[in-house]
Short mmCIF file of C-alpha atoms in Angstrom, two decimals:
data_model
loop_
_atom_site.label_atom_id
_atom_site.label_comp_id
_atom_site.label_asym_id
_atom_site.label_seq_id
_atom_site.Cartn_x
_atom_site.Cartn_y
_atom_site.Cartn_z
CA MET A 1 13.42 -1.76 2.15
CA ARG A 2 10.13 -1.43 0.33
CA GLU A 3 8.26 -4.57 -0.64
CA LEU A 4 4.81 -6.10 -0.53
CA VAL A 5 4.46 -9.49 1.16
CA ILE A 6 1.36 -11.39 0.03
CA LEU A 7 -0.12 -13.35 2.94
CA GLY A 8 -3.41 -14.39 1.34
CA THR A 9 -5.19 -14.03 -2.00
CA ALA A 10 -8.61 -15.66 -1.61
CA SER A 11 -11.91 -13.85 -1.42
CA GLN A 12 -14.77 -15.15 0.72
CA VAL A 13 -13.84 -18.84 0.46
CA PRO A 14 -10.20 -19.91 1.01
CA THR A 15 -8.75 -22.86 -0.89
CA ARG A 16 -5.92 -25.33 -0.33
CA THR A 17 -3.50 -22.87 -1.92
CA ARG A 18 -5.09 -19.52 -1.16
CA ASN A 19 -5.53 -18.17 2.36
CA HIS A 20 -7.92 -15.37 3.22
CA ASN A 21 -6.66 -11.83 2.59
CA GLY A 22 -3.53 -10.37 4.15
CA TYR A 23 -0.91 -7.97 2.78
CA LEU A 24 2.12 -6.60 4.60
CA LEU A 25 3.69 -3.52 3.07
CA ARG A 26 7.25 -3.05 4.29
CA TRP A 27 7.92 0.65 3.86
CA ASP A 28 11.34 1.58 5.17
CA GLY A 29 11.09 1.19 8.96
CA ASP A 30 7.33 0.72 9.01
CA GLY A 31 5.18 -2.37 8.51
CA ILE A 32 1.63 -1.70 7.32
CA LEU A 33 -0.73 -4.67 7.46
CA PHE A 34 -3.78 -4.46 5.21
CA ASP A 35 -6.96 -6.51 5.70
CA PRO A 36 -5.75 -9.41 7.87
CA GLY A 37 -8.19 -12.23 7.18
CA GLU A 38 -8.44 -15.52 9.03
CA GLY A 39 -5.08 -17.29 9.30
CA THR A 40 -2.91 -14.22 8.81
CA GLN A 41 -0.74 -14.95 11.87
CA ARG A 42 0.22 -18.37 10.49
CA GLN A 43 0.81 -17.01 7.01
CA MET A 44 3.27 -14.51 8.44
CA ILE A 45 5.26 -17.39 9.88
CA HIS A 46 5.31 -19.14 6.50
CA ALA A 47 6.35 -15.89 4.81
CA GLY A 48 9.17 -15.34 7.28
CA VAL A 49 7.96 -11.95 8.50
CA SER A 50 7.57 -10.95 12.12
CA ALA A 51 4.39 -9.52 13.62
CA SER A 52 6.60 -7.29 15.74
CA ARG A 53 7.42 -5.29 12.59
CA ILE A 54 3.83 -4.11 12.23
CA THR A 55 3.35 -0.43 13.06
CA ARG A 56 -0.01 0.18 11.41
CA ILE A 57 -3.05 -1.92 10.46
CA CYS A 58 -5.55 -0.75 7.82
CA LEU A 59 -8.98 -2.35 7.36
CA THR A 60 -10.97 -1.53 4.24
CA HIS A 61 -14.19 -2.88 5.78
CA VAL A 62 -15.38 -5.39 8.35
CA HIS A 63 -16.40 -8.38 6.26
CA GLY A 64 -14.79 -11.42 7.87
CA ASP A 65 -12.35 -12.29 5.12
CA HIS A 66 -10.76 -8.87 5.66
CA CYS A 67 -10.56 -8.69 9.46
CA PHE A 68 -11.06 -12.05 11.24
CA GLY A 69 -7.28 -12.48 11.51
CA LEU A 70 -6.96 -9.36 13.63
CA PRO A 71 -7.22 -11.01 17.10
CA GLY A 72 -4.50 -13.53 16.28
CA VAL A 73 -2.10 -10.89 14.97
CA LEU A 74 -2.67 -8.62 17.98
CA SER A 75 -2.27 -11.54 20.38
CA ARG A 76 1.01 -12.53 18.74
CA MET A 77 2.27 -8.96 19.04
CA ALA A 78 1.38 -8.97 22.73
CA LEU A 79 3.16 -12.29 23.20
CA ASP A 80 6.25 -10.86 21.51
CA GLY A 81 6.18 -7.85 23.83
CA VAL A 82 5.88 -5.22 21.10
CA ALA A 83 6.62 -1.89 22.75
CA HIS A 84 5.90 0.61 19.96
CA PRO A 85 2.41 2.04 19.33
CA VAL A 86 0.29 0.21 16.76
CA HIS A 87 -2.26 2.31 14.87
CA LEU A 88 -5.46 0.64 13.66
CA HIS A 89 -7.48 2.40 10.94
CA TYR A 90 -10.99 1.29 9.95
CA PRO A 91 -14.41 2.63 8.84
CA ALA A 92 -16.29 4.24 11.72
CA SER A 93 -19.41 2.19 10.96
CA GLY A 94 -17.43 -0.96 11.81
CA ASP A 95 -16.45 0.26 15.27
CA GLU A 96 -18.55 -2.31 17.13
CA VAL A 97 -17.10 -5.21 15.14
CA VAL A 98 -13.51 -3.95 15.48
CA ARG A 99 -13.83 -3.43 19.23
CA ALA A 100 -15.26 -6.93 19.59
CA LEU A 101 -12.30 -8.39 17.69
CA VAL A 102 -9.85 -6.39 19.78
CA SER A 103 -11.59 -7.51 22.99
CA VAL A 104 -10.84 -11.19 22.35
CA SER A 105 -7.14 -10.59 21.64
CA SER A 106 -4.47 -10.70 24.31
CA PRO A 107 -3.90 -7.33 26.03
CA GLY A 108 -0.51 -5.74 26.42
CA ILE A 109 0.25 -3.65 23.32
CA ASP A 110 -0.23 0.07 22.84
CA LEU A 111 -3.07 -0.20 20.32
CA ARG A 112 -4.52 3.09 19.13
CA LEU A 113 -7.87 3.02 17.35
CA HIS A 114 -8.55 5.48 14.52
CA PRO A 115 -12.05 5.10 13.05
CA HIS A 116 -12.59 7.30 10.02
CA GLY A 117 -15.34 8.40 7.66
CA GLY A 118 -15.26 10.24 4.35
CA SER A 119 -12.26 11.14 2.24
CA GLY A 120 -9.09 12.61 3.64
CA SER A 121 -5.85 12.09 5.50
CA VAL A 122 -5.71 9.59 8.38
CA ALA A 123 -1.94 9.78 9.04
CA ASP A 124 1.10 11.44 7.50
CA GLY A 125 1.08 10.47 3.83
CA LEU A 126 -1.86 8.06 4.24
CA GLN A 127 -5.17 8.93 2.56
CA VAL A 128 -8.53 7.17 2.38
CA ARG A 129 -11.30 7.32 -0.22
CA PRO A 130 -14.75 5.72 -0.10
CA LEU A 131 -15.35 2.70 -2.34
CA LYS A 132 -18.60 1.17 -3.61
CA HIS A 133 -19.35 -2.09 -1.82
CA ARG A 134 -22.32 -3.51 0.07
CA ILE A 135 -21.14 -2.01 3.36
CA GLU A 136 -19.05 1.05 4.11
CA THR A 137 -15.63 0.43 2.56
CA TYR A 138 -12.53 2.56 2.08
CA GLY A 139 -9.38 2.17 0.04
CA TYR A 140 -5.97 3.47 1.10
CA ARG A 141 -3.26 5.46 -0.64
CA LEU A 142 0.25 5.93 0.73
CA GLU A 143 2.20 8.78 -0.80
CA GLU A 144 5.78 9.87 -0.26
CA PRO A 145 6.46 13.58 -0.90
CA ASP A 146 8.60 14.56 -3.86
CA SER A 147 12.08 15.77 -2.92
CA ARG A 148 15.46 16.31 -4.54
CA THR A 149 18.70 14.34 -4.90
CA LEU A 150 22.03 16.17 -4.63
CA LEU A 151 24.67 15.79 -7.34
CA PRO A 152 28.17 15.63 -5.76
CA GLU A 153 29.98 16.79 -8.91
CA ARG A 154 27.90 19.95 -9.10
CA LEU A 155 28.41 20.61 -5.41
CA THR A 156 32.16 20.38 -5.98
CA GLU A 157 31.98 22.75 -8.94
CA THR A 158 30.21 25.36 -6.84
CA GLY A 159 32.52 24.92 -3.85
CA ILE A 160 29.72 24.03 -1.46
CA GLU A 161 30.77 21.45 1.11
CA GLY A 162 30.47 20.38 4.74
CA PRO A 163 27.84 22.18 6.85
CA ASP A 164 27.02 24.48 3.94
CA ILE A 165 25.34 21.56 2.19
CA GLY A 166 22.83 21.33 5.02
CA ARG A 167 22.23 25.09 4.89
CA LEU A 168 21.59 24.89 1.16
CA GLN A 169 19.08 22.10 1.71
CA ARG A 170 17.26 24.02 4.40
CA GLU A 171 17.29 27.46 2.80
CA GLY A 172 17.07 26.58 -0.90
CA ALA A 173 19.89 28.96 -1.89
CA LEU A 174 23.36 29.88 -0.62
CA ALA A 175 26.05 32.27 -1.91
CA GLY A 176 24.26 32.63 -5.24
CA VAL A 177 23.79 28.88 -5.71
CA ARG A 178 20.27 27.50 -5.81
CA LEU A 179 19.38 24.02 -4.61
CA ASP A 180 17.92 23.39 -8.07
CA ASP A 181 21.36 24.04 -9.61
CA VAL A 182 23.04 21.17 -7.75
CA SER A 183 20.25 18.59 -7.54
CA VAL A 184 17.61 16.78 -9.54
CA PRO A 185 13.99 16.00 -8.65
CA ARG A 186 13.37 12.83 -6.67
CA PRO A 187 9.77 11.72 -7.30
CA GLY A 188 8.02 10.30 -4.27
CA GLN A 189 6.72 6.74 -4.49
CA ARG A 190 3.01 5.96 -4.28
CA PHE A 191 1.00 2.90 -3.29
CA ALA A 192 -2.73 2.19 -3.42
CA PHE A 193 -4.88 -0.57 -1.94
CA VAL A 194 -8.32 -1.08 -3.51
CA MET A 195 -10.49 -3.92 -2.21
CA ASP A 196 -14.13 -4.97 -2.57
CA THR A 197 -15.67 -2.35 -4.80
CA ALA A 198 -17.51 -1.77 -8.00
CA PRO A 199 -15.91 0.80 -10.32
CA CYS A 200 -16.21 4.22 -8.67
CA PRO A 201 -14.51 7.64 -8.48
CA GLY A 202 -12.86 6.76 -5.17
CA ALA A 203 -10.98 3.86 -6.76
CA ASP A 204 -9.84 6.11 -9.61
CA GLU A 205 -8.52 8.73 -7.17
CA LEU A 206 -6.63 6.15 -5.14
CA ALA A 207 -4.98 4.57 -8.17
CA ASP A 208 -4.00 7.79 -9.93
CA GLY A 209 -0.32 7.65 -10.92
CA VAL A 210 0.73 5.07 -8.34
CA ASP A 211 3.83 2.93 -8.61
CA LEU A 212 2.14 -0.13 -7.11
CA LEU A 213 -1.61 -0.79 -7.13
CA VAL A 214 -3.15 -3.74 -5.27
CA ALA A 215 -6.66 -4.31 -6.60
CA GLU A 216 -9.26 -6.97 -6.10
CA SER A 217 -10.03 -9.16 -9.07
CA THR A 218 -12.77 -11.34 -7.68
CA PHE A 219 -14.44 -12.30 -10.94
CA SER A 220 -13.62 -13.11 -14.52
CA ASN A 221 -15.04 -10.86 -17.22
CA ASP A 222 -17.40 -13.73 -18.05
CA ASP A 223 -18.98 -13.31 -14.60
CA GLY A 224 -19.50 -9.58 -14.86
CA GLY A 225 -23.11 -9.97 -13.79
CA LEU A 226 -22.05 -11.45 -10.47
CA ALA A 227 -19.45 -8.73 -10.04
CA GLY A 228 -22.12 -6.07 -10.46
CA GLN A 229 -24.53 -7.88 -8.13
CA TYR A 230 -22.02 -8.21 -5.30
CA ARG A 231 -20.14 -4.97 -6.05
CA HIS A 232 -16.78 -6.40 -6.94
CA LEU A 233 -14.35 -5.88 -9.80
CA THR A 234 -13.76 -8.18 -12.72
CA ALA A 235 -10.19 -8.72 -13.89
CA GLY A 236 -10.87 -6.50 -16.87
CA GLN A 237 -12.22 -3.73 -14.64
CA ALA A 238 -9.12 -3.98 -12.43
CA GLY A 239 -6.99 -3.63 -15.55
CA GLN A 240 -9.06 -0.68 -16.74
CA LEU A 241 -8.60 0.95 -13.33
CA ALA A 242 -4.81 0.57 -13.54
CA GLY A 243 -4.54 1.57 -17.18
CA GLY A 244 -6.73 4.63 -16.80
CA ALA A 245 -4.74 5.74 -13.76
CA ASP A 246 -1.32 5.19 -15.36
CA ALA A 247 -0.38 2.80 -12.55
CA ARG A 248 3.02 1.24 -13.16
CA THR A 249 2.39 -2.16 -11.55
CA LEU A 250 -0.95 -3.85 -10.87
CA VAL A 251 -1.21 -6.71 -8.38
CA LEU A 252 -4.39 -8.73 -8.84
CA THR A 253 -5.78 -10.57 -5.81
CA HIS A 254 -8.96 -11.52 -3.88
CA PHE A 255 -9.79 -14.31 -6.33
CA SER A 256 -13.05 -16.26 -6.20
CA SER A 257 -12.57 -19.94 -5.39
CA ARG A 258 -14.58 -20.82 -8.52
CA TYR A 259 -11.44 -20.30 -10.63
CA GLY A 260 -9.19 -22.67 -8.69
CA ASP A 261 -5.46 -22.02 -8.95
CA ASP A 262 -5.45 -20.84 -12.55
CA SER A 263 -5.18 -17.06 -12.52
CA ALA A 264 -3.66 -16.82 -16.02
CA PRO A 265 -6.98 -15.98 -17.75
CA LEU A 266 -7.61 -13.22 -15.22
CA SER A 267 -4.14 -11.78 -15.81
CA LEU A 268 -4.75 -11.78 -19.55
CA GLN A 269 -8.07 -9.97 -19.14
CA ALA A 270 -6.41 -7.30 -17.02
CA ARG A 271 -3.45 -6.87 -19.40
CA GLU A 272 -5.79 -6.29 -22.32
CA LYS A 273 -7.08 -3.18 -20.53
CA ALA A 274 -3.69 -2.01 -19.24
CA PRO A 275 -1.07 -2.67 -21.94
CA GLY A 276 1.40 -0.22 -20.39
CA THR A 277 1.17 -1.67 -16.89
CA THR A 278 3.03 -4.61 -15.38
CA VAL A 279 0.34 -7.06 -14.23
CA ILE A 280 1.01 -9.62 -11.50
CA ALA A 281 -1.51 -12.25 -10.36
CA ALA A 282 -0.62 -12.58 -6.69
CA ARG A 283 0.27 -15.90 -5.07
CA ASP A 284 0.24 -16.63 -1.36
CA LEU A 285 3.61 -15.94 0.30
CA GLN A 286 4.90 -14.07 -2.73
CA ARG A 287 7.16 -11.05 -2.21
CA ILE A 288 6.84 -8.19 -4.66
CA ASP A 289 9.56 -5.55 -4.79
CA PHE A 290 8.45 -1.98 -5.04
CA PRO A 291 9.12 -0.66 -8.57
CA GLN A 292 12.22 1.45 -9.04
CA ARG A 293 11.65 5.11 -8.45
CA ARG A 294 10.37 7.07 -11.44
CA ARG A 295 13.00 9.18 -13.16
CA TRP A 296 12.23 12.64 -14.43
CA PRO A 297 13.80 13.98 -17.68
CA GLN A 298 16.28 16.24 -15.84
CA GLU A 299 17.58 13.19 -13.94
CA ARG A 300 18.35 11.23 -17.12
CA THR A 301 20.63 13.96 -18.45
CA ALA A 302 22.39 14.81 -15.18
CA ALA A 303 26.18 14.88 -15.48
CA ALA A 304 26.84 13.25 -12.12
CA ASP A 305 25.57 10.20 -10.37
CA PRO A 306 23.14 11.24 -7.60
CA VAL A 307 24.14 9.68 -4.32
CA ASP A 308 23.00 12.05 -1.59
CA THR A 309 19.26 12.18 -1.11
CA VAL A 310 17.28 15.04 0.35
CA THR A 311 14.34 13.24 1.93
CA PRO A 312 11.40 14.78 3.83
CA GLN A 313 9.90 13.05 6.87
CA ASN A 314 8.92 9.43 6.26
CA SER A 315 5.42 9.52 4.78
CA SER A 316 4.26 6.58 6.89
CA SER A 317 5.15 8.24 10.17
CA ARG A 318 4.38 6.30 13.30
CA GLY A 319 2.36 9.20 14.64
CA GLY A 320 -1.38 8.90 15.02
CA SER A 321 -4.25 10.21 12.90
CA ARG A 322 -4.28 13.78 11.69
#
């Protein structure tokens, strides 16, 4: 299963209907929690998701609305007796704050700290890029490798069956038959998380060609001056980010309390800049399915229905930083 569970959508000030930040990405067998703000543990209960499913936690920066929920989540995981390692990624400059938050949580889980700085890979398939905020801030990009999907009818035509299928997958060719002859490309899926930033190259790199982009939309276009002053995005800038990057779905969030519950104008401003992108204004406790996998031209004209997938190692491996 791949889905995004929205735990909170407020920015600095929560409202009666919007909790502080919190986003749980369910990615096959992994649960990646992004920016758990105050109240995240309770929001998970309301959303019907278990803290024991979390395998990785990613903090963009250490402003309170993005990390003050960390002790509660870790304490709940300890209470539940979570046995698997939990990897915590965060900017190195926030190490003192993160360690303080960890110190007031209940002990008992195998928590592994991974401070990072600069661009690069922090785990299998997980990349970071610097953003442009008032303190050191990083966005995250999760990328699944491209692979291929086998076509049973073509396998039958070539007489390849049983253990020979595995050999063909491993070696790329067998008895004059190439893997490309009996399969079609399977594009990997991509996800990006961009919080608290002014427009910058790092945001563009993170968003490039993703299937699902979560981006802050703190201010309306009418308050562009405030967005520039505090280094946040307007709804229009979030839309421009998604449209320029050819992102398939844009999830707007991190809304200023000044706009109340009405996010429709912000959605409209974003759509005007990204007419080819599906735009969703996030609501607390909402579940957003990952978009269907992209299909390449060869796949649309394939004679057989692809049912057997050749998949590399899960891109959100539970291993530590690399």
